[in-house]
Amino acid sequence: MLVDPLRFDWNDKAIIWGHVWLLLAGFTWAIAIVHIRRHRWKLTPLDALPWQMSVATVLLWILALLAEPAGYLEPGKSELWMALLYIGAFAGPIATWAAVSVGRSLPPVIGSMSMLGVPLLSIASSVVLLGETVTAPLAIGTALVIAGIAIVILDRSRD
């Protein structure tokens, strides 16, 4: 319901690729949940994150330069460096640490359902901050996500 394939332009390859990448992101997150649960941890996630994020930053920077040579990165602007520092040193590691910690400590169904709070917050933020129009599919999709979370919570409360 949130994707609403009847409304987007199937002739626009950028839109189709965007949805393909979103589906692949969901699939890789499912793989990550399984990996987090079965991995034998030698370090805590917080111990490993600084070097992992540093390597990822360098690789993504190189990929951005290769894929978008005339892209919109302006190394002379302080805003770019502040954003990279914020995301690379603070927001990215903290969010990753929180997600991995949830994945390690909660059962997979509860952990994955709790992560659905992220798109709900994103939807609410886009409506409040950006003036996103609330369409019927958006409202129905949001209600379905909330219902899914509620079903898991109610089912677990019976145990």
PDB file of C-alpha atoms in Angstrom:
ATOM      1  CA  MET A   1       0.000   0.000   0.000  1.00  0.00           C
ATOM      2  CA  LEU A   2       2.807   2.443   0.789  1.00  0.00           C
ATOM      3  CA  VAL A   3       4.505   1.853  -2.551  1.00  0.00           C
ATOM      4  CA  ASP A   4       1.211   2.106  -4.463  1.00  0.00           C
ATOM      5  CA  PRO A   5       2.371   0.698  -7.822  1.00  0.00           C
ATOM      6  CA  LEU A   6      -0.809   1.868  -9.556  1.00  0.00           C
ATOM      7  CA  ARG A   7       0.207   5.507  -9.059  1.00  0.00           C
ATOM      8  CA  PHE A   8       3.804   5.628 -10.233  1.00  0.00           C
ATOM      9  CA  ASP A   9       5.025   5.976 -13.794  1.00  0.00           C
ATOM     10  CA  TRP A  10       6.142   2.538 -14.985  1.00  0.00           C
ATOM     11  CA  ASN A  11       7.922   4.191 -17.922  1.00  0.00           C
ATOM     12  CA  ASP A  12      10.252   6.151 -15.636  1.00  0.00           C
ATOM     13  CA  LYS A  13      13.273   3.913 -15.063  1.00  0.00           C
ATOM     14  CA  ALA A  14      14.465   6.026 -12.129  1.00  0.00           C
ATOM     15  CA  ILE A  15      11.221   5.340 -10.251  1.00  0.00           C
ATOM     16  CA  ILE A  16      11.363   1.623 -11.010  1.00  0.00           C
ATOM     17  CA  TRP A  17      15.029   1.426  -9.957  1.00  0.00           C
ATOM     18  CA  GLY A  18      14.229   3.356  -6.794  1.00  0.00           C
ATOM     19  CA  HIS A  19      11.634   0.758  -5.834  1.00  0.00           C
ATOM     20  CA  VAL A  20      13.954  -2.107  -6.773  1.00  0.00           C
ATOM     21  CA  TRP A  21      16.622  -0.641  -4.472  1.00  0.00           C
ATOM     22  CA  LEU A  22      14.077  -0.274  -1.663  1.00  0.00           C
ATOM     23  CA  LEU A  23      13.077  -3.934  -2.016  1.00  0.00           C
ATOM     24  CA  LEU A  24      16.732  -4.989  -2.049  1.00  0.00           C
ATOM     25  CA  ALA A  25      17.359  -2.888   1.063  1.00  0.00           C
ATOM     26  CA  GLY A  26      14.533  -4.710   2.843  1.00  0.00           C
ATOM     27  CA  PHE A  27      15.909  -8.064   1.730  1.00  0.00           C
ATOM     28  CA  THR A  28      19.427  -7.241   2.894  1.00  0.00           C
ATOM     29  CA  TRP A  29      18.046  -6.035   6.224  1.00  0.00           C
ATOM     30  CA  ALA A  30      16.377  -9.455   6.639  1.00  0.00           C
ATOM     31  CA  ILE A  31      19.743 -11.098   5.935  1.00  0.00           C
ATOM     32  CA  ALA A  32      21.383  -8.765   8.467  1.00  0.00           C
ATOM     33  CA  ILE A  33      18.843  -9.742  11.140  1.00  0.00           C
ATOM     34  CA  VAL A  34      19.640 -13.429  10.627  1.00  0.00           C
ATOM     35  CA  HIS A  35      23.378 -12.713  10.643  1.00  0.00           C
ATOM     36  CA  ILE A  36      23.176 -10.622  13.827  1.00  0.00           C
ATOM     37  CA  ARG A  37      21.323 -13.402  15.612  1.00  0.00           C
ATOM     38  CA  ARG A  38      23.726 -16.178  14.581  1.00  0.00           C
ATOM     39  CA  HIS A  39      27.066 -14.341  14.605  1.00  0.00           C
ATOM     40  CA  ARG A  40      29.579 -15.245  17.317  1.00  0.00           C
ATOM     41  CA  TRP A  41      30.568 -11.850  18.624  1.00  0.00           C
ATOM     42  CA  LYS A  42      34.199 -11.276  19.653  1.00  0.00           C
ATOM     43  CA  LEU A  43      33.771  -7.510  20.011  1.00  0.00           C
ATOM     44  CA  THR A  44      30.723  -5.481  20.913  1.00  0.00           C
ATOM     45  CA  PRO A  45      29.033  -3.721  18.005  1.00  0.00           C
ATOM     46  CA  LEU A  46      30.146  -0.392  19.480  1.00  0.00           C
ATOM     47  CA  ASP A  47      33.791  -1.554  19.408  1.00  0.00           C
ATOM     48  CA  ALA A  48      33.618  -2.485  15.717  1.00  0.00           C
ATOM     49  CA  LEU A  49      31.625   0.468  14.410  1.00  0.00           C
ATOM     50  CA  PRO A  50      34.310   3.176  14.222  1.00  0.00           C
ATOM     51  CA  TRP A  51      36.538   1.279  11.788  1.00  0.00           C
ATOM     52  CA  GLN A  52      33.548  -0.157   9.875  1.00  0.00           C
ATOM     53  CA  MET A  53      32.042   3.294   9.377  1.00  0.00           C
ATOM     54  CA  SER A  54      35.447   4.723   8.392  1.00  0.00           C
ATOM     55  CA  VAL A  55      35.966   2.060   5.727  1.00  0.00           C
ATOM     56  CA  ALA A  56      32.390   2.483   4.484  1.00  0.00           C
ATOM     57  CA  THR A  57      32.831   6.259   4.255  1.00  0.00           C
ATOM     58  CA  VAL A  58      35.956   5.945   2.117  1.00  0.00           C
ATOM     59  CA  LEU A  59      34.368   3.318  -0.145  1.00  0.00           C
ATOM     60  CA  LEU A  60      31.177   5.344  -0.588  1.00  0.00           C
ATOM     61  CA  TRP A  61      33.158   8.484  -1.335  1.00  0.00           C
ATOM     62  CA  ILE A  62      35.076   6.641  -4.085  1.00  0.00           C
ATOM     63  CA  LEU A  63      31.847   5.113  -5.420  1.00  0.00           C
ATOM     64  CA  ALA A  64      30.174   8.536  -5.477  1.00  0.00           C
ATOM     65  CA  LEU A  65      33.081  10.039  -7.401  1.00  0.00           C
ATOM     66  CA  LEU A  66      33.031   7.181  -9.930  1.00  0.00           C
ATOM     67  CA  ALA A  67      29.260   6.927 -10.331  1.00  0.00           C
ATOM     68  CA  GLU A  68      28.559  10.663 -10.247  1.00  0.00           C
ATOM     69  CA  PRO A  69      31.710  12.435 -11.465  1.00  0.00           C
ATOM     70  CA  ALA A  70      29.716  15.629 -12.031  1.00  0.00           C
ATOM     71  CA  GLY A  71      27.765  15.107  -8.822  1.00  0.00           C
ATOM     72  CA  TYR A  72      26.739  17.606  -6.224  1.00  0.00           C
ATOM     73  CA  LEU A  73      29.535  17.122  -3.688  1.00  0.00           C
ATOM     74  CA  GLU A  74      31.307  20.405  -3.105  1.00  0.00           C
ATOM     75  CA  PRO A  75      34.404  19.715  -0.966  1.00  0.00           C
ATOM     76  CA  GLY A  76      34.894  23.430  -0.364  1.00  0.00           C
ATOM     77  CA  LYS A  77      31.614  23.766   1.548  1.00  0.00           C
ATOM     78  CA  SER A  78      31.711  23.361   5.302  1.00  0.00           C
ATOM     79  CA  GLU A  79      28.133  22.016   5.285  1.00  0.00           C
ATOM     80  CA  LEU A  80      29.307  18.889   3.432  1.00  0.00           C
ATOM     81  CA  TRP A  81      31.985  18.154   6.020  1.00  0.00           C
ATOM     82  CA  MET A  82      29.645  18.880   8.936  1.00  0.00           C
ATOM     83  CA  ALA A  83      27.030  16.513   7.479  1.00  0.00           C
ATOM     84  CA  LEU A  84      29.612  13.794   6.807  1.00  0.00           C
ATOM     85  CA  LEU A  85      31.019  14.170  10.312  1.00  0.00           C
ATOM     86  CA  TYR A  86      27.550  14.068  11.865  1.00  0.00           C
ATOM     87  CA  ILE A  87      26.436  11.019   9.886  1.00  0.00           C
ATOM     88  CA  GLY A  88      29.775   9.187   9.862  1.00  0.00           C
ATOM     89  CA  ALA A  89      30.864   9.784  13.438  1.00  0.00           C
ATOM     90  CA  PHE A  90      27.568  10.110  15.283  1.00  0.00           C
ATOM     91  CA  ALA A  91      24.256   9.308  13.617  1.00  0.00           C
ATOM     92  CA  GLY A  92      25.378   6.314  11.544  1.00  0.00           C
ATOM     93  CA  PRO A  93      27.259   4.485  14.312  1.00  0.00           C
ATOM     94  CA  ILE A  94      24.616   5.203  16.962  1.00  0.00           C
ATOM     95  CA  ALA A  95      21.757   4.052  14.729  1.00  0.00           C
ATOM     96  CA  THR A  96      23.687   0.959  13.644  1.00  0.00           C
ATOM     97  CA  TRP A  97      24.633   0.154  17.238  1.00  0.00           C
ATOM     98  CA  ALA A  98      20.990   0.506  18.318  1.00  0.00           C
ATOM     99  CA  ALA A  99      19.732  -1.691  15.460  1.00  0.00           C
ATOM    100  CA  VAL A 100      22.335  -4.391  16.106  1.00  0.00           C
ATOM    101  CA  SER A 101      21.668  -4.303  19.845  1.00  0.00           C
ATOM    102  CA  VAL A 102      17.943  -4.718  19.237  1.00  0.00           C
ATOM    103  CA  GLY A 103      18.652  -7.561  16.814  1.00  0.00           C
ATOM    104  CA  ARG A 104      20.875  -9.324  19.338  1.00  0.00           C
ATOM    105  CA  SER A 105      18.589  -9.003  22.329  1.00  0.00           C
ATOM    106  CA  LEU A 106      15.058  -9.358  20.974  1.00  0.00           C
ATOM    107  CA  PRO A 107      13.465 -12.250  19.113  1.00  0.00           C
ATOM    108  CA  PRO A 108      13.618 -11.688  15.323  1.00  0.00           C
ATOM    109  CA  VAL A 109       9.894 -11.019  14.848  1.00  0.00           C
ATOM    110  CA  ILE A 110       9.747  -8.454  17.637  1.00  0.00           C
ATOM    111  CA  GLY A 111      13.002  -6.824  16.541  1.00  0.00           C
ATOM    112  CA  SER A 112      11.931  -6.491  12.921  1.00  0.00           C
ATOM    113  CA  MET A 113       8.462  -5.258  13.862  1.00  0.00           C
ATOM    114  CA  SER A 114       9.941  -2.671  16.222  1.00  0.00           C
ATOM    115  CA  MET A 115      12.019  -1.342  13.328  1.00  0.00           C
ATOM    116  CA  LEU A 116       8.756  -0.446  11.587  1.00  0.00           C
ATOM    117  CA  GLY A 117       8.636   2.547  13.886  1.00  0.00           C
ATOM    118  CA  VAL A 118      11.261   4.152  11.643  1.00  0.00           C
ATOM    119  CA  PRO A 119       9.063   4.441   8.530  1.00  0.00           C
ATOM    120  CA  LEU A 120       6.139   5.501  10.713  1.00  0.00           C
ATOM    121  CA  LEU A 121       8.218   8.329  12.121  1.00  0.00           C
ATOM    122  CA  SER A 122       9.350   9.192   8.588  1.00  0.00           C
ATOM    123  CA  ILE A 123       5.769   9.337   7.345  1.00  0.00           C
ATOM    124  CA  ALA A 124       4.680  11.498  10.282  1.00  0.00           C
ATOM    125  CA  SER A 125       7.692  13.789   9.788  1.00  0.00           C
ATOM    126  CA  SER A 126       7.010  14.196   6.074  1.00  0.00           C
ATOM    127  CA  VAL A 127       3.391  15.133   6.781  1.00  0.00           C
ATOM    128  CA  VAL A 128       4.196  17.567   9.602  1.00  0.00           C
ATOM    129  CA  LEU A 129       7.473  19.086   8.388  1.00  0.00           C
ATOM    130  CA  LEU A 130       7.188  18.866   4.602  1.00  0.00           C
ATOM    131  CA  GLY A 131       3.435  19.136   4.104  1.00  0.00           C
ATOM    132  CA  GLU A 132       3.159  15.685   2.482  1.00  0.00           C
ATOM    133  CA  THR A 133      -0.385  15.013   1.345  1.00  0.00           C
ATOM    134  CA  VAL A 134      -2.053  12.152   3.168  1.00  0.00           C
ATOM    135  CA  THR A 135      -3.536  10.004   0.425  1.00  0.00           C
ATOM    136  CA  ALA A 136      -5.822   7.022   0.940  1.00  0.00           C
ATOM    137  CA  PRO A 137      -3.043   4.498   0.104  1.00  0.00           C
ATOM    138  CA  LEU A 138      -0.663   6.259   2.514  1.00  0.00           C
ATOM    139  CA  ALA A 139      -3.257   6.218   5.298  1.00  0.00           C
ATOM    140  CA  ILE A 140      -4.161   2.562   4.626  1.00  0.00           C
ATOM    141  CA  GLY A 141      -0.501   1.520   4.454  1.00  0.00           C
ATOM    142  CA  THR A 142       0.274   3.345   7.683  1.00  0.00           C
ATOM    143  CA  ALA A 143      -2.734   1.724   9.358  1.00  0.00           C
ATOM    144  CA  LEU A 144      -1.576  -1.715   8.165  1.00  0.00           C
ATOM    145  CA  VAL A 145       1.907  -1.161   9.605  1.00  0.00           C
ATOM    146  CA  ILE A 146       0.412  -0.061  12.930  1.00  0.00           C
ATOM    147  CA  ALA A 147      -1.939  -3.070  12.866  1.00  0.00           C
ATOM    148  CA  GLY A 148       1.004  -5.411  12.242  1.00  0.00           C
ATOM    149  CA  ILE A 149       2.884  -3.977  15.192  1.00  0.00           C
ATOM    150  CA  ALA A 150      -0.229  -4.243  17.373  1.00  0.00           C
ATOM    151  CA  ILE A 151      -0.812  -7.879  16.373  1.00  0.00           C
ATOM    152  CA  VAL A 152       2.735  -8.813  17.360  1.00  0.00           C
ATOM    153  CA  ILE A 153       2.438  -6.957  20.666  1.00  0.00           C
ATOM    154  CA  LEU A 154      -0.927  -8.539  21.484  1.00  0.00           C
ATOM    155  CA  ASP A 155       0.257 -12.007  20.454  1.00  0.00           C
ATOM    156  CA  ARG A 156       3.363 -11.702  22.654  1.00  0.00           C
ATOM    157  CA  SER A 157       1.311 -10.481  25.609  1.00  0.00           C
ATOM    158  CA  ARG A 158      -0.573 -13.797  25.620  1.00  0.00           C
ATOM    159  CA  ASP A 159       2.641 -15.752  26.287  1.00  0.00           C
TER     160      ASP A 159
END
